[in-house]
XYZ file of C-alpha atoms in Angstrom:
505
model
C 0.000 0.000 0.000
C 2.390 2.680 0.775
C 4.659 1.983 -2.481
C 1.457 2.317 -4.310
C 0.433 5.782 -2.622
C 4.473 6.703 -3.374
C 3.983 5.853 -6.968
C 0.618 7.840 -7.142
C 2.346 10.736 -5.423
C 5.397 10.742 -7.791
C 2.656 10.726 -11.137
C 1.020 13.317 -8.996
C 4.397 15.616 -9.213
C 5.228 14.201 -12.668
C 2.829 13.806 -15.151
C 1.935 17.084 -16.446
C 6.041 16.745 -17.301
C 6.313 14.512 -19.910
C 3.502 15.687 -21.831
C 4.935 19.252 -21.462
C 7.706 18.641 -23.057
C 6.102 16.959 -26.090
C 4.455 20.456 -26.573
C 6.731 22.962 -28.859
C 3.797 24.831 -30.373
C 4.279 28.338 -30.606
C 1.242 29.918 -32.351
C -1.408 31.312 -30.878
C -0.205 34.056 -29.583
C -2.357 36.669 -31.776
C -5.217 34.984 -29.314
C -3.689 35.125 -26.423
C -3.115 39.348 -26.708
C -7.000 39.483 -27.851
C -7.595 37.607 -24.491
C -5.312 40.201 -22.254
C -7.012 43.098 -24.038
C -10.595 41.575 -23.246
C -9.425 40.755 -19.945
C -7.886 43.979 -19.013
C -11.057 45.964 -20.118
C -13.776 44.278 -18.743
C -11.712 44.454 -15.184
C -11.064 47.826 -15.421
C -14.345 48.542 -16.583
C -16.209 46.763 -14.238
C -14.119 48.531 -11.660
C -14.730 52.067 -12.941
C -18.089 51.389 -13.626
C -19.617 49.048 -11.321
C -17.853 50.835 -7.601
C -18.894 48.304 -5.109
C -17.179 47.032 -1.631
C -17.216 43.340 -1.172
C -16.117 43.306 2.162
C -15.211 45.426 4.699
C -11.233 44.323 4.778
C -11.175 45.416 1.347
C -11.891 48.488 2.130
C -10.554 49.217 5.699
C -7.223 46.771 5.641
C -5.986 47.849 2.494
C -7.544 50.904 0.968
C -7.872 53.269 3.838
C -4.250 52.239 4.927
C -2.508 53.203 1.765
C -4.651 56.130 2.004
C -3.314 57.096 5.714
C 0.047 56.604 4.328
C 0.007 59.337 1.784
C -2.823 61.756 3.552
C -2.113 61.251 7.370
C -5.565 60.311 8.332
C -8.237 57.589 8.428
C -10.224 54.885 10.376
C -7.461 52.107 12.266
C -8.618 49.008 12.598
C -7.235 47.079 15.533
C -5.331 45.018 13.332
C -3.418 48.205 12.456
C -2.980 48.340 16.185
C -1.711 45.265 16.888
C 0.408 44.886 14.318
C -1.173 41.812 12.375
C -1.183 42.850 9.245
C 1.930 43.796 6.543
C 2.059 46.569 4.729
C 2.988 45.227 1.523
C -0.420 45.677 -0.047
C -1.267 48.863 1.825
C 2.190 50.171 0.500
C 1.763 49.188 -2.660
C -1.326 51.002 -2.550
C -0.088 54.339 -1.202
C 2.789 54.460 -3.734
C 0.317 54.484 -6.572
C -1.734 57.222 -4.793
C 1.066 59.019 -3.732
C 2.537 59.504 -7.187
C -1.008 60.302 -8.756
C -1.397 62.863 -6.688
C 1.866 64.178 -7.031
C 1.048 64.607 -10.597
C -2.632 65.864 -10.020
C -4.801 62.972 -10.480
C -7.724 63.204 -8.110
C -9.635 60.700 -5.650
C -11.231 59.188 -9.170
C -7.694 58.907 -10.886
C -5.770 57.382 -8.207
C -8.459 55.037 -7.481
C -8.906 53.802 -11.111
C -5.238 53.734 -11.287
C -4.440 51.372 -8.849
C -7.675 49.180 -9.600
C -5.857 48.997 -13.111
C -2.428 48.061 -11.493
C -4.286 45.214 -9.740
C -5.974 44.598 -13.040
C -2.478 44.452 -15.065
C -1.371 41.676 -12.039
C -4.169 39.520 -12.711
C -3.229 39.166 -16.828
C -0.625 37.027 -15.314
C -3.867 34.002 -14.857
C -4.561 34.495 -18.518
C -1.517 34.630 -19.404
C -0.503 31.097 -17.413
C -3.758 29.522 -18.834
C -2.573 29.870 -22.434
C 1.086 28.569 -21.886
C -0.159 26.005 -19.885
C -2.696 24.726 -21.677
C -0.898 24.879 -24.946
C 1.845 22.486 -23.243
C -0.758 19.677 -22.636
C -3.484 20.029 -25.230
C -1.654 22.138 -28.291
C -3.284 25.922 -29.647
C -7.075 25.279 -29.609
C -7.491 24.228 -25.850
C -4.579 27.721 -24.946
C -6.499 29.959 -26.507
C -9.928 28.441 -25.194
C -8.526 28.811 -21.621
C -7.091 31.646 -21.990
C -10.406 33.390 -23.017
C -12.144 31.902 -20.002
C -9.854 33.299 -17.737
C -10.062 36.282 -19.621
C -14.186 36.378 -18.771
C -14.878 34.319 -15.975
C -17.638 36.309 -13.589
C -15.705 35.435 -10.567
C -12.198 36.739 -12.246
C -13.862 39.870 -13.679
C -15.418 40.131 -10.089
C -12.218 39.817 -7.735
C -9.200 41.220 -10.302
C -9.335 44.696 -9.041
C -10.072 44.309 -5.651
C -6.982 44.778 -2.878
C -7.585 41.504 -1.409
C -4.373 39.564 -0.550
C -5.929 36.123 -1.503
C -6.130 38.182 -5.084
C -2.752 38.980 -6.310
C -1.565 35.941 -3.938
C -3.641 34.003 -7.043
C -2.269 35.911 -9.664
C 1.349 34.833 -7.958
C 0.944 31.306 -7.027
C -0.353 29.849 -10.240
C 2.313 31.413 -12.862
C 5.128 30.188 -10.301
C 3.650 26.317 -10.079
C 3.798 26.554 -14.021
C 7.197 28.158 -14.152
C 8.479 25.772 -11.507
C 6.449 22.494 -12.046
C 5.666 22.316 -16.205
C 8.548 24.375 -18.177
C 10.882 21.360 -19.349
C 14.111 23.499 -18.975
C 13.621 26.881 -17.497
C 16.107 29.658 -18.092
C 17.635 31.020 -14.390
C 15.756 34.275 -14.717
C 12.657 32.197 -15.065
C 13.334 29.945 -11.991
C 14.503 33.221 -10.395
C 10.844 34.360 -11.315
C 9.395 31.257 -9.986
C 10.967 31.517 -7.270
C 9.734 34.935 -6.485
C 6.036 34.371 -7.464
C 6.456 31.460 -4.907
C 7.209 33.380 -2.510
C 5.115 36.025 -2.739
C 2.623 34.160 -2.994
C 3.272 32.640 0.848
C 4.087 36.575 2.190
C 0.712 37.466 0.778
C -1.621 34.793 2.020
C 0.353 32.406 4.633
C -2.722 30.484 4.597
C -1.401 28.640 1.159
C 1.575 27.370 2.802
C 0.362 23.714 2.361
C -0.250 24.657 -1.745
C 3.440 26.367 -1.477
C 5.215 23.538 0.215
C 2.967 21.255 -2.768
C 4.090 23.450 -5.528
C 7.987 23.216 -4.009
C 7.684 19.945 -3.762
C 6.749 19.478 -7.029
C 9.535 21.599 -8.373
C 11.950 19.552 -6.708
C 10.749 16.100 -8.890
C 10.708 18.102 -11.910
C 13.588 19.832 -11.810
C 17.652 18.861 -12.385
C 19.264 19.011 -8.689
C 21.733 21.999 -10.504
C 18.304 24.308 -10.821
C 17.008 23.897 -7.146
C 19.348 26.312 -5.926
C 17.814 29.770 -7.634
C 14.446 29.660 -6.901
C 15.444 28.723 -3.688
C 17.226 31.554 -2.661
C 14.862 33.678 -4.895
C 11.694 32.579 -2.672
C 13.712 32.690 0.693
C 14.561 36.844 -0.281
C 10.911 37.413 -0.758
C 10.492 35.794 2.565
C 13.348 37.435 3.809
C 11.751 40.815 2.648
C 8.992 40.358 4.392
C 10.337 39.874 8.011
C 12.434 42.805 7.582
C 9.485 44.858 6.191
C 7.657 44.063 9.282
C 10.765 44.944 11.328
C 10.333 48.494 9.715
C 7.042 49.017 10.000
C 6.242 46.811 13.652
C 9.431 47.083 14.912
C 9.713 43.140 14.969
C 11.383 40.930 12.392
C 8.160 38.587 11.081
C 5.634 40.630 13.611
C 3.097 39.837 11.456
C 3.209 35.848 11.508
C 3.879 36.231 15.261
C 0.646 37.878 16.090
C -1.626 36.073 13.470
C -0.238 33.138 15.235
C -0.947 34.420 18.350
C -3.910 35.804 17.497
C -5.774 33.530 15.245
C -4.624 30.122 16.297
C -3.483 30.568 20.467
C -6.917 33.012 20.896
C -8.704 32.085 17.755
C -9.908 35.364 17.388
C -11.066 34.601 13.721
C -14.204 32.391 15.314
C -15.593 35.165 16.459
C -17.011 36.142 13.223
C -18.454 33.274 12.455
C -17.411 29.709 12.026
C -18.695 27.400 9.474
C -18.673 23.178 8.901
C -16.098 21.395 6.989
C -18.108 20.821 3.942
C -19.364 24.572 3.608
C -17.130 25.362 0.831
C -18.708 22.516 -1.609
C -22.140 24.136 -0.415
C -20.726 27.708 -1.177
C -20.085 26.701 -4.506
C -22.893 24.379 -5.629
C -25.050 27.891 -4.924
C -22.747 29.895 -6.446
C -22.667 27.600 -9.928
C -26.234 26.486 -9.754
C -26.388 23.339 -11.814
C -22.549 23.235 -13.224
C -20.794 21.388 -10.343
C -21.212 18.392 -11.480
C -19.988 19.153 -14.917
C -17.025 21.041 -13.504
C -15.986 17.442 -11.324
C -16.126 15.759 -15.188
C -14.028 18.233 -16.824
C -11.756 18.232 -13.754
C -11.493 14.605 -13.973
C -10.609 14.543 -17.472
C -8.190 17.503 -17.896
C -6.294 16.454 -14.271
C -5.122 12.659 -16.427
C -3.278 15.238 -18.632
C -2.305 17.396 -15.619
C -2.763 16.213 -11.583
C -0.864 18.904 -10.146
C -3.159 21.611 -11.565
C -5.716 19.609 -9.128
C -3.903 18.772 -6.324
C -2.644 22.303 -5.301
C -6.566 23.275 -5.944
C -7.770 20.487 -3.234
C -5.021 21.203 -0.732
C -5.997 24.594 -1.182
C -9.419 23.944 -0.128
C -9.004 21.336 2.205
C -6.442 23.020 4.315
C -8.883 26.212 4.162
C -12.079 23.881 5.107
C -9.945 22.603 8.121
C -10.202 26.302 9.499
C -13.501 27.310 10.874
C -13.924 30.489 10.196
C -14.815 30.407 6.557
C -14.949 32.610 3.920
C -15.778 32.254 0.085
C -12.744 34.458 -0.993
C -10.043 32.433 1.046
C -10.116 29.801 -1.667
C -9.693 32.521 -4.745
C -6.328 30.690 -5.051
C -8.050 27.881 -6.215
C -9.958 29.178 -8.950
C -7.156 29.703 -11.822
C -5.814 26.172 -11.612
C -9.236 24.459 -11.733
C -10.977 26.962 -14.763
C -7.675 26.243 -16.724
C -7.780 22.254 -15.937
C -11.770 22.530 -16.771
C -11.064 24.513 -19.987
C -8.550 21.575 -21.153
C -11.422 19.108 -20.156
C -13.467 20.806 -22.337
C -11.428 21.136 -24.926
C -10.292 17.464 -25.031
C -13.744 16.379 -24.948
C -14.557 18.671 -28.045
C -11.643 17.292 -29.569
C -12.599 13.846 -29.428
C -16.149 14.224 -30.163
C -14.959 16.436 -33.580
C -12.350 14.170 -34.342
C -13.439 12.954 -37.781
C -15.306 16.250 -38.932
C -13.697 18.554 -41.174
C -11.108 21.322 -39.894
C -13.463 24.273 -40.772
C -15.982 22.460 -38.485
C -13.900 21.429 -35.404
C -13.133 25.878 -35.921
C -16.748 26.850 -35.380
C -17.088 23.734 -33.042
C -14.320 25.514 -30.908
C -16.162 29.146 -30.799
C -19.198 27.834 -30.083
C -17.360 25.857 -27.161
C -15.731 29.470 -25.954
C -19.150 30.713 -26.294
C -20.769 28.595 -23.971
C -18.139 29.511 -21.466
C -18.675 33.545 -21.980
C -22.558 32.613 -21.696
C -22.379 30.414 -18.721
C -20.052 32.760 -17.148
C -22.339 35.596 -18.022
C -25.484 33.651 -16.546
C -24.076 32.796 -13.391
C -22.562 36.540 -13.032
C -26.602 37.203 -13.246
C -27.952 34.703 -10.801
C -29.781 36.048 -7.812
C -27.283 34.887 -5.836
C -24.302 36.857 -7.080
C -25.552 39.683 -9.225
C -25.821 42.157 -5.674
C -21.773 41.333 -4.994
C -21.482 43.754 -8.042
C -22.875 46.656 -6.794
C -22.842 45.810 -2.917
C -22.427 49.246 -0.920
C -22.530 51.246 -4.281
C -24.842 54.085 -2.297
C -22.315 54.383 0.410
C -19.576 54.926 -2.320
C -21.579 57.497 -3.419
C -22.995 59.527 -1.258
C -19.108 59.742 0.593
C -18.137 60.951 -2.518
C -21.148 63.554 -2.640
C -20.323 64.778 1.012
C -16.241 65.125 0.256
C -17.027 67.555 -2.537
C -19.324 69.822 -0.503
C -17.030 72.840 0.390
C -18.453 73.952 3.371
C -18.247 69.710 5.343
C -16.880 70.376 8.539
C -18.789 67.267 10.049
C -20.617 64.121 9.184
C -22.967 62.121 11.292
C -23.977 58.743 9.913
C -26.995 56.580 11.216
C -28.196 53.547 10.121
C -25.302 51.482 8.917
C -21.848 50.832 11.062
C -18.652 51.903 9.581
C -17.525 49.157 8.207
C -20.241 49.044 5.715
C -19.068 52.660 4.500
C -15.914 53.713 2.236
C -13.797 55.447 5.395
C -11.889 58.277 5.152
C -10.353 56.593 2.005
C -14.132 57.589 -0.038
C -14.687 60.443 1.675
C -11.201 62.252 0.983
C -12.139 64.851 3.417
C -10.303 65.872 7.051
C -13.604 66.105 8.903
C -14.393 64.234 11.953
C -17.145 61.390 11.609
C -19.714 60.391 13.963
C -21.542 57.149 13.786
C -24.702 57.818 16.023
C -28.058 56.249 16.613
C -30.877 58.583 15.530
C -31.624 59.736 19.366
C -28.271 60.985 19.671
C -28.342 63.157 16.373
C -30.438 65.671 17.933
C -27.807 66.218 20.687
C -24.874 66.251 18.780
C -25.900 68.724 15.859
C -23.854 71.292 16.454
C -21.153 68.918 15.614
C -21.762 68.002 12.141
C -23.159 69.761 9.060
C -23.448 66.719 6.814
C -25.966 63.870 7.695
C -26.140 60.528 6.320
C -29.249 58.334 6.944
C -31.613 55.638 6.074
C -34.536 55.915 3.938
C -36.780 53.384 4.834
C -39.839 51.268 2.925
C -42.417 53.363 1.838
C -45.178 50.896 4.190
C -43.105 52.052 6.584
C -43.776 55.682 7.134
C -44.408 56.000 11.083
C -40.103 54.660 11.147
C -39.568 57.764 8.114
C -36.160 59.803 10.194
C -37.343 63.334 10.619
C -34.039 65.579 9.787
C -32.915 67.387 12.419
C -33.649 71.195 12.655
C -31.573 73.045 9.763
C -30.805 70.483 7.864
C -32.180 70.422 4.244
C -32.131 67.178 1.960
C -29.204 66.863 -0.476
C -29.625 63.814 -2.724
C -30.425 60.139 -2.466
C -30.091 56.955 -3.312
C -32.002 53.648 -3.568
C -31.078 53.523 0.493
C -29.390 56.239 1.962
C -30.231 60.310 1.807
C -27.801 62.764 2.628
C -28.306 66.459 4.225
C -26.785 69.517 5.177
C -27.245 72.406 7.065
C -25.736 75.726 6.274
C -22.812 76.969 9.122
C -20.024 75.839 11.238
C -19.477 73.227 13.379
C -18.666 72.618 16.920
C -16.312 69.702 16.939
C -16.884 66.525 19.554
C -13.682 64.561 19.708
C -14.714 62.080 22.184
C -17.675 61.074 19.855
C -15.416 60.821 16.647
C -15.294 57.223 15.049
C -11.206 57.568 15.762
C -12.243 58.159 19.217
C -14.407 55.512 19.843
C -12.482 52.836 18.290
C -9.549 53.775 20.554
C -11.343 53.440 23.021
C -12.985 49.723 22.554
């Protein structure tokens, strides 16, 4: 038994080898730019167009960071004051905004512009789903998955968004092809592996089972004489990263300290909720409504050409469902290496049903495959259950906005939603203080504020209507949320201030 789990293991590590380096094809690549510039344009589009906050670490661990960076002001979370996150992405972030406002870009600009940079880093799924694919299944199954990744909903959905588990994705899966399917890789391109590999643990230490997998993996497939630079490539990244914290923390690796302590000693993370093993299969059999079991087929039949493109995917989600506090975007990792493996099943299938059939036929048998992809990506994108992640918190986004630009803010009071479910100081772009009150302390405080945020409610609801406070005058509204202002100054409350209050809890 165990030298037949040893040979399974070593076909696991192996396979996708030998058939990679039967694979010398090298058109296609006309497709594969049409696929970037679709992919690149519906993220940034989507992005510009469709403003929306997923969740509330999007916006508050990551955006309003890189925005206290540059500006010198905004909401801390207590992560922030414990030290339990890096600043890598919140750096990363700042930079961008730092230098667009140097040259004179506004809130809009800098936004868009690093949406875009996050954008450009995801190209690098495409991208690996072409050169992949082409390795194991030749030009018409590359530029099939490469056009998936270009449009899948969950891609177009997640691309621009500052969540590590994002460009941790857009890292890990170009370094297990660079490290685990390129027959002989140049050194800069194991030096690039090893790089992305690393990263890729720095960003999300939660994939560390899919890393060690990947290194693993490496190791089998690679000569002994090409261990040695991705190696030390990975271990710099790594290396960065303590000293980074040492910077910014004052502790080398402060960050993996306290998420240790934190998360695993305390398990602080089950406090917002913990969910069963399985809940990830459930997450996903509601998310694709009636395509699971179609997925497992294609799985099954691209993984013969290719099991490590399933086997990081599993660990990834097994070592995640092991965790209880669950979320659906803590297994984004997961979803370029099983949408390329699918696209290859796909492909193959077509390719064996169209076998016989003319050339010009197994063509339009090929875009009508791709089609069904963009439409069952499209339909999905639309199902009641995942259409409102587009434009979740869109009012909040813009009625901040709206209040930032009034001249005159010296104040804002906000009732009916917490601050987390608003854009922070980082959608405001304004110096004013914020109170989040409960409509019987507006009254009291409205000297304070001359901007005020509230709650429309039903229409059947009338007798729970907010009556504005005395002064104030309706500004605009949205589907949920009015905003108002009153004409003069305002008599500051710093003990009642958002910053105040969360230093004090």
């Amino acid at each position: 038994m165990t030298d037949r789990f040893v040979r399974w293991f070593d076909l696991v590590l192996s396979a996708d080898i030998g058939a990679a380096r039967n694979r010398h094809d090298n058109s296609g690549f006309g497709w594969l730019l049409v696929a970037l510039a679709i992919a690149l344009s519906l993220r940034v589009a989507i992005a510009a167009f469709l403003p929306s906050i997923y969740v509330a670490d999007e916006k508050f661990q990551y955006w309003e960071q890189g925005f206290r960076l540059v500006f010198g002001y905004g909401i801390v979370p207590w992560e922030y004051e414990v030290g339990l996150r890096s600043w890598i992405v919140p750096g990363a972030i700042g930079a961008v905004i730092w230098f667009v406002d140097l040259l004179g870009g506004g809130p809009e600009v800098w936004k868009l512009a690093v949406q875009t940079l996050l954008s450009l880093v995801s190209l690098s799924i495409v991208a690996t789903s072409f050169f992949w694919a082409r390795r194991l299944a030749g030009t018409s199954a590359a530029v099939l998955a490469a056009l998936v990744a270009a449009t899948w909903f969950e891609f177009l959905f997640f691309s621009a968004r500052p969540l590590t588990e994002v460009p941790a994705a857009a890292t890990l899966f170009p370094s297990a092809y660079i490290l685990c399917a390129i027959p002989a890789p140049s050194r800069r391109m194991l030096v690039l592996g090893g790089v992305l590999l690393g990263l890729s643990l720095v960003l999300r230490l939660h994939l560390a089972p899919a890393v060690l997998v990947i290194a693993v993996a490496s190791l089998r497939h690679l000569d002994r004489q090409y261990w040695l630079p991705p190696a030390i490539a990975a271990a710099l990244v790594v290396l960065f990263s303590g000293l980074l914290d040492w910077a910014t923390w004052g502790f080398p690796f402060h960050t993996l300290w306290q998420n240790f302590a934190i998360n695993v000693i305390e398990d602080k993370a089950s406090q917002y909720g913990t969910r069963p093993i399985y809940w990830y299969l459930l997450f996903y059999a509601n998310a694709w409504p009636g395509l699971v079991a179609v997925m497992f087929g294609l799985l099954a039949v691209g993984s013969r050409r290719a099991p490590l493109m399933l086997v990081v995917p599993l660990v990834i989600v097994l070592s995640h469902s092991l965790i209880g506090h669950k979320e659906y975007r803590f297994v984004y990792p997961a979803l370029p290496f099983l949408m390329a493996l699918a696209s290859i099943g796909s492909a193959e299938l077509l390719s064996r049903v169209t076998r016989k059939l003319s050339t010009k036929t197994r063509h339009w048998s090929l875009v009508a495959l791709a089609l069904g992809w963009l439409i069952t990506s499209a339909s999905l994108a639309a199902h009641d259950g995942y259409r409102p992640k587009f434009t979740k918190r869109t009012d909040q986004i813009r009625l901040f906005s709206v209040a930032g630009a009034v001249p005159e803010a010296c104040g804002m009071a906000i009732t009916g939603l917490p601050w987390s479910s608003t854009p922070g100081y980082s959608g405001l772009v304004r110096d004013i203080p914020l109170y989040f009150l409960s409509r019987d302390e507006v009254s009291t405080l409205v000297p304070a504020f001359n901007l005020y945020m509230y709650r429309r409610w039903p229409s059947d609801r009338h007798w729970d209507e907010p009556v504005l406070p005395t002064g104030f005058e309706e500004l605009t509204c949205s589907d949920v949320f009015c905003l108002a202002r009153r004409a003069g100054a305002c008599q500051e409350q710093p003990d009642r201030t958002i910053i105040e209050t969360m230093r004090r809890e």
